[in-house]
Amino acid sequence: MTGFCWRKSGLLGDMEEDRLGRCRSVKEFEKLNRIGEGTYGIVYRARDTKSNEIVALKKVRMDKEKDGIPISSLREITLLLKLRHPNIVELKEVVVGNHLESIFLVMGYCEQDLASLLENMQTPFSEAQVKCICFQLLTGLQYLHESFIVHRDLKVSNLLMTDKGCVKIADFGLARAFSTPAKQMTPKVVTLWYRAPELLLGSTTQTTAIDMWAVGCILAELLAHKPLLPGSSEIQQIDLIIQLLGTPNENIWPGFSKLPLVGQYTVRKQPYNNLKHKFPWLSEAGLRLLNFLFMYDPKKRATAEDSLASSYFKEKPLPCEPQLMPTFPHHRNKRASGTGAESQCKRSKP
Ligand SMILES: Nc1ncnc2c1ncn2[C@@H]1O[C@H](COP(=O)(O)OP(=O)(O)O)[C@@H](O)[C@H]1O
Ligand SMILES: [Mg+2]
C-alpha cells in the first residue's frame, strides 16, 4: 500500500506526505462496537486514538479482488473524498488493514440510521418531521446529482441522522464500485423496494431519475410508517407498482413497450392511480409531489430541484427545524460489540 495516501487534508496540500504515501493503519482506531453489517461491509463505531474523535469505520469487502483494489474503486474513493456537503456523509480518509485486501473508510459518525430508527420508534414521525428529513435528503441529492453522481441505492438504511437532526446520505456509489458482478447477487440481497420501474424492466441507462423514484418510496414510507412497495421478487415488485399507480403504456411513457424485459412479464391491466386511496389524509400538494416522483417516464419524473420547489414544503405543517428533531435512543450501540449477535435490520436487507 505504498504510494497511497487518501487523507482528506493531504489531497492537495501536504505533498510531502503524499509522496511518502503514508496511509494510516486501522490499528490507530479503537473499535468500540459494530453498528452495521450490510451487503458490502461491516461498519464499526470507533475512536481515532490520535484525535480522540468518534468515527464510523467501514471495512470494505473485496473478496473477489485478487490483485488489490480495482481502479474504478480508487476513482470512486478519490471522488468521494472531494464531496463536501452537510447532507452527505463525510468520508474523512481511507486507512489500511494488515493486508492489501482490507481497506477501511473512515467516516463522520452519525448516531442513527433511518431504518433502525423507524424500526424502534414508538410513535411515527410527524408530518413536519417527515418534511424536514425529506428536504434534507433532497438537498443532499441535488448536490450529488449536480456533481454527476447517481446514488443507485437510496433506501432508509442508507440515510443517517445525527443527534442534531442532520440527515446524511451514505453508502453512495460504493455499492457499484466495490461490487462483484451484479449477476451474482440474489434479489434478496439487493433491495427491490426502492427500485425504479425502468430498472425492473431492464433499462440499461441509469439516470438520476432512479434516485428520485427511491425518494418517492422513502417519502411515502416515512409518511405511512411502513414500506410502500415491499416486493419479494422482481415480478411482484412490478405488480405492486402497477397496483398502486396503474399500468404504464406508450402514451404516458414513450419507449416503454421497447424496454428489454417488457415481453417477459404479463403486465396486468390496472387503470387506476391509487395513491390518493393509500394516503387519504395527504394534502393536494403532497399527492402532487408523490405523483411527480412516481412518474413512470424517467424523463418526466421530478428532479431534486423540482421537488425542493414543491409547495408541499411551503404549506403547513412546515418542515421542522433539524435542531428541533427529537433525539432518539442509540439502539445500535446497545448490541453486544464484536459478537456478530446483533439483530439484522430487516429493512436493510429486504
Ligand atoms: N457514518 C456512519 N455513521 C453511523 N453509522 C453508519 C455510518 N455508515 C454506515 N453506518 C451504519 O452501517 C450500516 C451499513 O453501512 P452502509 O454504508 O450502508 O454499508 P452497506 O453497503 O454494507 O449497506 C448503515 O445502515 C448504518 O446503520
Ligand atoms: Mg447500506
Tab-separated table of C-alpha atoms and ligand atoms in Angstrom:
chain	number	residue	atom	x	y	z
A	1	MET	CA	0.000	0.000	0.000
A	2	THR	CA	2.899	2.379	-0.516
A	3	GLY	CA	2.452	5.491	-2.617
A	4	PHE	CA	-1.095	5.577	-1.500
A	5	CYS	CA	-2.489	8.336	0.639
A	6	TRP	CA	-6.044	9.438	0.836
A	7	ARG	CA	-6.058	11.717	3.791
A	8	LYS	CA	-8.534	14.462	3.076
A	9	SER	CA	-6.198	17.181	4.212
A	10	GLY	CA	-3.402	15.604	2.235
A	11	LEU	CA	-5.218	15.615	-1.058
A	12	LEU	CA	-3.952	18.897	-2.403
A	13	GLY	CA	-1.644	20.404	0.145
A	14	ASP	CA	0.521	18.031	2.047
A	15	MET	CA	2.761	16.974	-0.827
A	16	GLU	CA	5.466	15.541	1.368
A	17	GLU	CA	3.060	13.148	2.937
A	18	ASP	CA	1.584	12.251	-0.450
A	19	ARG	CA	4.984	11.389	-1.833
A	20	LEU	CA	5.847	9.248	1.094
A	21	GLY	CA	2.429	7.695	0.752
A	22	ARG	CA	1.769	7.242	4.395
A	23	CYS	CA	-1.661	5.821	4.821
A	24	ARG	CA	-2.677	5.385	8.424
A	25	SER	CA	-3.232	1.931	9.773
A	26	VAL	CA	-6.548	0.785	11.136
A	27	LYS	CA	-4.629	-0.041	14.310
A	28	GLU	CA	-4.810	3.648	15.139
A	29	PHE	CA	-8.525	3.194	15.671
A	30	GLU	CA	-10.113	1.565	18.663
A	31	LYS	CA	-13.169	-0.362	17.563
A	32	LEU	CA	-15.988	0.273	20.036
A	33	ASN	CA	-18.876	-1.728	18.625
A	34	ARG	CA	-20.369	-2.990	15.421
A	35	ILE	CA	-23.161	-0.755	14.188
A	36	GLY	CA	-23.991	-2.260	10.864
A	37	GLU	CA	-23.346	-5.046	8.528
A	38	GLY	CA	-24.793	-4.620	5.110
A	39	THR	CA	-24.193	-6.182	1.774
A	40	TYR	CA	-20.671	-4.975	1.261
A	41	GLY	CA	-19.023	-4.420	4.564
A	42	ILE	CA	-19.006	-4.273	8.312
A	43	VAL	CA	-19.326	-0.882	9.983
A	44	TYR	CA	-17.899	-0.134	13.433
A	45	ARG	CA	-18.200	2.785	15.765
A	46	ALA	CA	-14.601	3.560	16.563
A	47	ARG	CA	-12.347	6.062	18.283
A	48	ASP	CA	-9.480	7.688	16.473
A	49	THR	CA	-6.757	7.272	19.111
A	50	LYS	CA	-4.809	10.219	17.661
A	51	SER	CA	-7.590	12.794	17.703
A	52	ASN	CA	-9.964	11.093	20.156
A	53	GLU	CA	-12.754	11.625	17.663
A	54	ILE	CA	-15.588	9.103	17.355
A	55	VAL	CA	-15.900	7.917	13.774
A	56	ALA	CA	-17.559	5.225	11.715
A	57	LEU	CA	-15.154	2.686	10.260
A	58	LYS	CA	-16.396	0.707	7.287
A	59	LYS	CA	-14.469	-2.345	6.290
A	60	VAL	CA	-14.667	-2.732	2.579
A	61	ARG	CA	-15.013	-6.271	1.405
A	62	MET	CA	-13.109	-7.142	-1.687
A	63	ASP	CA	-13.308	-10.910	-1.620
A	64	LYS	CA	-13.252	-11.306	-5.335
A	65	GLU	CA	-10.391	-8.905	-5.961
A	66	LYS	CA	-7.141	-10.826	-6.096
A	67	ASP	CA	-4.968	-8.032	-7.427
A	68	GLY	CA	-5.706	-5.303	-4.948
A	69	ILE	CA	-8.226	-2.549	-5.285
A	70	PRO	CA	-9.869	-2.082	-8.668
A	71	ILE	CA	-9.036	1.197	-10.355
A	72	SER	CA	-12.722	2.111	-10.553
A	73	SER	CA	-12.854	1.936	-6.761
A	74	LEU	CA	-9.809	4.169	-6.479
A	75	ARG	CA	-11.509	6.734	-8.672
A	76	GLU	CA	-14.692	6.494	-6.704
A	77	ILE	CA	-12.971	6.994	-3.373
A	78	THR	CA	-10.962	9.921	-4.674
A	79	LEU	CA	-14.196	11.455	-5.867
A	80	LEU	CA	-15.986	10.865	-2.586
A	81	LEU	CA	-13.174	12.448	-0.616
A	82	LYS	CA	-13.798	15.636	-2.539
A	83	LEU	CA	-17.518	15.711	-1.851
A	84	ARG	CA	-18.441	18.021	0.962
A	85	HIS	CA	-21.999	18.754	1.870
A	86	PRO	CA	-23.871	18.826	5.180
A	87	ASN	CA	-26.329	16.235	3.869
A	88	ILE	CA	-23.725	13.794	2.572
A	89	VAL	CA	-21.861	11.573	4.984
A	90	GLU	CA	-18.282	12.777	5.282
A	91	LEU	CA	-15.622	10.356	4.096
A	92	LYS	CA	-12.622	11.558	6.058
A	93	GLU	CA	-9.870	9.234	4.945
A	94	VAL	CA	-9.045	5.731	3.895
A	95	VAL	CA	-6.914	3.558	6.167
A	96	VAL	CA	-5.392	0.171	5.604
A	97	GLY	CA	-5.507	-3.081	7.484
A	98	ASN	CA	-2.629	-5.505	7.700
A	99	HIS	CA	-3.253	-6.963	4.305
A	100	LEU	CA	-3.712	-5.335	0.964
A	101	GLU	CA	-7.192	-6.765	0.664
A	102	SER	CA	-8.530	-4.917	3.655
A	103	ILE	CA	-9.168	-1.228	3.497
A	104	PHE	CA	-11.378	0.825	5.720
A	105	LEU	CA	-13.292	4.011	5.088
A	106	VAL	CA	-13.241	6.480	7.972
A	107	MET	CA	-16.456	8.458	8.076
A	108	GLY	CA	-18.073	11.056	10.250
A	109	TYR	CA	-20.157	9.223	12.823
A	110	CYS	CA	-23.942	9.540	12.759
A	111	GLU	CA	-25.947	8.366	15.741
A	112	GLN	CA	-28.879	6.944	13.785
A	113	ASP	CA	-29.830	5.376	10.523
A	114	LEU	CA	-33.412	5.815	9.430
A	115	ALA	CA	-34.032	2.083	9.092
A	116	SER	CA	-33.213	1.162	12.673
A	117	LEU	CA	-34.876	4.354	13.826
A	118	LEU	CA	-38.141	3.507	12.049
A	119	GLU	CA	-37.987	0.016	13.411
A	120	ASN	CA	-37.549	1.102	17.021
A	121	MET	CA	-39.694	4.225	17.171
A	122	GLN	CA	-42.783	4.115	19.340
A	123	THR	CA	-44.637	6.898	17.546
A	124	PRO	CA	-44.280	7.684	13.835
A	125	PHE	CA	-42.574	10.852	12.657
A	126	SER	CA	-44.912	13.826	12.460
A	127	GLU	CA	-45.514	15.281	9.009
A	128	ALA	CA	-43.344	18.290	9.910
A	129	GLN	CA	-40.507	15.890	10.790
A	130	VAL	CA	-41.009	13.882	7.592
A	131	LYS	CA	-40.753	17.097	5.589
A	132	CYS	CA	-37.603	18.059	7.475
A	133	ILE	CA	-35.974	14.702	6.647
A	134	CYS	CA	-37.059	14.730	3.008
A	135	PHE	CA	-35.993	18.300	2.442
A	136	GLN	CA	-32.512	17.469	3.686
A	137	LEU	CA	-32.409	14.294	1.605
A	138	LEU	CA	-33.358	16.300	-1.484
A	139	THR	CA	-30.785	18.985	-0.715
A	140	GLY	CA	-28.030	16.380	-0.479
A	141	LEU	CA	-29.274	14.664	-3.592
A	142	GLN	CA	-29.360	17.892	-5.563
A	143	TYR	CA	-25.693	18.341	-4.711
A	144	LEU	CA	-24.863	14.742	-5.674
A	145	HIS	CA	-26.697	14.978	-8.978
A	146	GLU	CA	-25.046	18.295	-9.753
A	147	SER	CA	-21.745	16.506	-9.137
A	148	PHE	CA	-22.790	13.894	-11.724
A	149	ILE	CA	-23.213	11.139	-9.195
A	150	VAL	CA	-26.189	8.833	-9.182
A	151	HIS	CA	-26.524	7.079	-5.857
A	152	ARG	CA	-28.339	3.998	-7.188
A	153	ASP	CA	-29.123	2.552	-3.777
A	154	LEU	CA	-31.157	5.073	-1.838
A	155	LYS	CA	-33.176	3.474	0.942
A	156	VAL	CA	-33.854	4.147	4.590
A	157	SER	CA	-30.860	2.122	5.799
A	158	ASN	CA	-28.567	4.325	3.725
A	159	LEU	CA	-29.855	7.525	5.295
A	160	LEU	CA	-28.179	8.538	8.513
A	161	MET	CA	-29.139	11.132	11.065
A	162	THR	CA	-27.062	12.868	13.695
A	163	ASP	CA	-28.315	13.738	17.162
A	164	LYS	CA	-28.620	17.305	15.862
A	165	GLY	CA	-31.251	16.209	13.342
A	166	CYS	CA	-28.938	16.444	10.342
A	167	VAL	CA	-29.769	13.854	7.670
A	168	LYS	CA	-26.893	12.453	5.629
A	169	ILE	CA	-26.895	10.296	2.540
A	170	ALA	CA	-24.496	7.391	2.990
A	171	ASP	CA	-23.281	4.321	1.138
A	172	PHE	CA	-23.325	6.051	-2.211
A	173	GLY	CA	-21.542	4.923	-5.283
A	174	LEU	CA	-19.641	2.345	-3.311
A	175	ALA	CA	-22.146	-0.380	-3.878
A	176	ARG	CA	-21.361	-0.234	-7.537
A	177	ALA	CA	-17.655	0.418	-7.305
A	178	PHE	CA	-16.978	-2.381	-4.928
A	179	SER	CA	-19.499	-4.832	-6.220
A	180	THR	CA	-18.878	-8.241	-7.568
A	181	PRO	CA	-20.771	-8.760	-10.849
A	182	ALA	CA	-24.431	-7.933	-10.455
A	183	LYS	CA	-25.459	-11.372	-11.621
A	184	GLN	CA	-24.041	-12.971	-8.530
A	185	MET	CA	-26.305	-11.007	-6.273
A	186	THR	CA	-29.571	-12.612	-5.416
A	187	PRO	CA	-32.668	-10.406	-5.452
A	188	LYS	CA	-32.899	-10.958	-1.697
A	189	VAL	CA	-29.590	-9.175	-1.158
A	190	VAL	CA	-30.144	-6.226	-3.435
A	191	THR	CA	-33.150	-4.298	-2.273
A	192	LEU	CA	-36.080	-4.117	-4.638
A	193	TRP	CA	-38.424	-1.926	-2.699
A	194	TYR	CA	-36.950	1.346	-3.947
A	195	ARG	CA	-36.143	0.221	-7.461
A	196	ALA	CA	-37.458	2.316	-10.331
A	197	PRO	CA	-39.686	0.653	-12.946
A	198	GLU	CA	-37.230	1.301	-15.783
A	199	LEU	CA	-34.597	-0.746	-13.944
A	200	LEU	CA	-37.055	-3.547	-13.213
A	201	LEU	CA	-37.868	-3.609	-16.913
A	202	GLY	CA	-34.229	-3.904	-17.928
A	203	SER	CA	-33.316	-0.374	-18.984
A	204	THR	CA	-29.556	-0.056	-19.056
A	205	THR	CA	-29.449	3.713	-18.968
A	206	GLN	CA	-29.290	4.725	-15.357
A	207	THR	CA	-30.132	8.345	-14.798
A	208	THR	CA	-30.600	10.484	-11.741
A	209	ALA	CA	-34.310	9.655	-12.102
A	210	ILE	CA	-33.725	6.273	-10.458
A	211	ASP	CA	-32.742	8.090	-7.267
A	212	MET	CA	-35.865	10.238	-7.499
A	213	TRP	CA	-38.093	7.166	-7.632
A	214	ALA	CA	-36.415	5.977	-4.453
A	215	VAL	CA	-37.076	9.376	-2.846
A	216	GLY	CA	-40.780	8.865	-3.599
A	217	CYS	CA	-40.641	5.464	-1.872
A	218	ILE	CA	-38.811	6.930	1.122
A	219	LEU	CA	-41.206	9.886	1.486
A	220	ALA	CA	-44.181	7.517	1.337
A	221	GLU	CA	-42.547	5.145	3.826
A	222	LEU	CA	-41.901	7.934	6.317
A	223	LEU	CA	-45.473	9.212	5.970
A	224	ALA	CA	-47.082	5.777	6.326
A	225	HIS	CA	-44.516	4.409	8.771
A	226	LYS	CA	-44.176	1.292	6.679
A	227	PRO	CA	-42.507	0.438	3.378
A	228	LEU	CA	-44.632	1.422	0.382
A	229	LEU	CA	-43.749	-1.299	-2.115
A	230	PRO	CA	-42.268	-4.269	-0.244
A	231	GLY	CA	-41.953	-6.714	-3.129
A	232	SER	CA	-40.151	-10.000	-2.592
A	233	SER	CA	-39.358	-10.692	-6.236
A	234	GLU	CA	-38.899	-8.554	-9.320
A	235	ILE	CA	-42.205	-9.682	-10.777
A	236	GLN	CA	-44.021	-8.953	-7.524
A	237	GLN	CA	-42.299	-5.572	-7.334
A	238	ILE	CA	-43.597	-4.636	-10.776
A	239	ASP	CA	-47.019	-5.891	-9.805
A	240	LEU	CA	-47.071	-3.779	-6.636
A	241	ILE	CA	-46.104	-0.697	-8.619
A	242	ILE	CA	-48.894	-1.340	-11.108
A	243	GLN	CA	-51.439	-1.944	-8.360
A	244	LEU	CA	-50.522	1.409	-6.883
A	245	LEU	CA	-50.059	3.545	-9.985
A	246	GLY	CA	-51.842	1.813	-12.853
A	247	THR	CA	-50.449	0.062	-15.922
A	248	PRO	CA	-47.965	2.141	-17.913
A	249	ASN	CA	-48.329	2.499	-21.672
A	250	GLU	CA	-46.666	4.146	-24.656
A	251	ASN	CA	-48.744	7.302	-24.219
A	252	ILE	CA	-47.588	8.137	-20.728
A	253	TRP	CA	-44.153	6.554	-21.138
A	254	PRO	CA	-42.824	6.656	-24.712
A	255	GLY	CA	-40.379	3.799	-25.214
A	256	PHE	CA	-41.970	1.664	-22.513
A	257	SER	CA	-43.012	-1.154	-24.848
A	258	LYS	CA	-39.449	-1.479	-26.157
A	259	LEU	CA	-37.815	-1.997	-22.780
A	260	PRO	CA	-35.865	-5.291	-22.772
A	261	LEU	CA	-37.930	-7.159	-20.187
A	262	VAL	CA	-41.436	-5.937	-21.042
A	263	GLY	CA	-42.146	-9.087	-23.044
A	264	GLN	CA	-41.113	-11.310	-20.157
A	265	TYR	CA	-43.836	-10.177	-17.838
A	266	THR	CA	-47.543	-10.403	-18.394
A	267	VAL	CA	-48.293	-6.941	-17.156
A	268	ARG	CA	-51.755	-6.849	-15.678
A	269	LYS	CA	-54.227	-4.186	-16.724
A	270	GLN	CA	-54.997	-1.844	-13.873
A	271	PRO	CA	-56.235	1.574	-14.976
A	272	TYR	CA	-56.301	3.431	-11.638
A	273	ASN	CA	-53.864	5.525	-9.658
A	274	ASN	CA	-54.454	4.511	-6.048
A	275	LEU	CA	-52.049	6.882	-4.300
A	276	LYS	CA	-54.914	9.032	-3.067
A	277	HIS	CA	-56.613	5.997	-1.504
A	278	LYS	CA	-53.404	4.985	0.163
A	279	PHE	CA	-52.870	8.479	1.608
A	280	PRO	CA	-56.410	9.855	2.025
A	281	TRP	CA	-55.232	12.408	4.591
A	282	LEU	CA	-52.414	13.817	2.488
A	283	SER	CA	-52.815	17.327	1.025
A	284	GLU	CA	-53.107	18.004	-2.701
A	285	ALA	CA	-49.561	19.362	-2.728
A	286	GLY	CA	-48.281	16.219	-1.006
A	287	LEU	CA	-50.045	13.965	-3.507
A	288	ARG	CA	-48.781	16.096	-6.385
A	289	LEU	CA	-45.204	15.689	-5.184
A	290	LEU	CA	-45.570	11.918	-4.741
A	291	ASN	CA	-47.100	11.571	-8.197
A	292	PHE	CA	-44.335	13.701	-9.708
A	293	LEU	CA	-41.706	11.449	-8.072
A	294	PHE	CA	-43.579	8.383	-9.336
A	295	MET	CA	-43.796	9.445	-12.984
A	296	TYR	CA	-43.279	6.265	-14.976
A	297	ASP	CA	-41.340	8.096	-17.692
A	298	PRO	CA	-37.938	8.854	-16.119
A	299	LYS	CA	-37.683	11.947	-18.322
A	300	LYS	CA	-40.847	13.394	-16.796
A	301	ARG	CA	-40.031	12.437	-13.214
A	302	ALA	CA	-39.351	15.199	-10.669
A	303	THR	CA	-35.720	16.192	-10.213
A	304	ALA	CA	-34.291	17.042	-6.805
A	305	GLU	CA	-34.628	20.703	-7.728
A	306	ASP	CA	-38.278	20.299	-8.810
A	307	SER	CA	-39.043	18.523	-5.552
A	308	LEU	CA	-37.362	21.148	-3.383
A	309	ALA	CA	-39.558	23.760	-5.066
A	310	SER	CA	-42.729	21.776	-4.289
A	311	SER	CA	-45.471	23.682	-2.482
A	312	TYR	CA	-45.654	20.704	-0.124
A	313	PHE	CA	-42.625	22.110	1.693
A	314	LYS	CA	-44.148	25.598	1.827
A	315	GLU	CA	-47.531	24.734	3.261
A	316	LYS	CA	-48.449	23.803	6.825
A	317	PRO	CA	-47.277	21.825	8.641
A	318	LEU	CA	-43.959	23.396	7.651
A	319	PRO	CA	-40.792	21.268	7.827
A	320	CYS	CA	-39.490	21.416	11.381
A	321	GLU	CA	-36.015	22.782	12.017
A	322	PRO	CA	-33.421	19.961	12.140
A	323	GLN	CA	-32.348	21.103	15.623
A	324	LEU	CA	-35.911	20.543	16.790
A	325	MET	CA	-35.888	16.897	15.773
A	326	PRO	CA	-36.155	14.777	18.901
A	327	THR	CA	-33.114	12.749	19.874
A	328	PHE	CA	-33.690	9.052	19.939
A	329	PRO	CA	-32.135	6.244	21.962
A	330	HIS	CA	-28.975	4.826	20.381
A	331	HIS	CA	-30.353	1.373	19.652
A	332	ARG	CA	-27.454	0.238	17.531
A	333	ASN	CA	-24.954	0.700	20.348
A	334	LYS	CA	-26.933	-1.490	22.702
A	335	ARG	CA	-25.893	-4.520	20.754
A	336	ALA	CA	-23.013	-6.585	22.048
A	337	SER	CA	-19.783	-5.488	20.468
A	338	GLY	CA	-17.994	-7.705	18.025
A	339	THR	CA	-20.089	-10.767	18.753
A	340	GLY	CA	-21.943	-10.691	15.499
A	341	ALA	CA	-25.051	-11.244	17.570
A	342	GLU	CA	-26.695	-8.006	16.581
A	343	SER	CA	-30.066	-8.436	15.052
A	344	GLN	CA	-30.089	-7.843	11.350
A	345	CYS	CA	-32.136	-4.866	10.468
A	346	LYS	CA	-34.883	-6.260	8.315
A	347	ARG	CA	-35.279	-3.062	6.361
A	348	SER	CA	-31.667	-3.019	5.308
A	349	LYS	CA	-31.957	-6.498	3.862
A	350	PRO	CA	-35.401	-6.910	2.458
B	1	LIG	N1	-21.014	7.169	9.033
B	1	LIG	C1	-21.801	6.337	9.705
B	1	LIG	N2	-22.223	6.620	10.949
B	1	LIG	C2	-23.023	5.780	11.616
B	1	LIG	N3	-23.480	4.628	11.137
B	1	LIG	C3	-23.115	4.270	9.897
B	1	LIG	C4	-22.253	5.094	9.122
B	1	LIG	N4	-22.066	4.494	7.929
B	1	LIG	C5	-22.778	3.358	7.977
B	1	LIG	N5	-23.404	3.194	9.148
B	1	LIG	C6	-24.260	2.067	9.575
B	1	LIG	O1	-23.854	0.876	8.937
B	1	LIG	C7	-24.876	0.386	8.079
B	1	LIG	C8	-24.246	-0.180	6.820
B	1	LIG	O2	-23.450	0.806	6.209
B	1	LIG	P1	-23.502	1.112	4.651
B	1	LIG	O3	-22.529	2.188	4.354
B	1	LIG	O4	-24.918	1.337	4.265
B	1	LIG	O5	-22.943	-0.240	4.054
B	1	LIG	P2	-23.553	-1.437	3.245
B	1	LIG	O6	-23.021	-1.305	1.864
B	1	LIG	O7	-22.999	-2.597	3.954
B	1	LIG	O8	-25.056	-1.326	3.307
B	1	LIG	C9	-25.799	1.572	7.850
B	1	LIG	O9	-27.119	1.166	7.553
B	1	LIG	C10	-25.690	2.294	9.161
B	1	LIG	O10	-26.527	1.678	10.128
B	2	MG	MG	-26.176	0.327	3.013
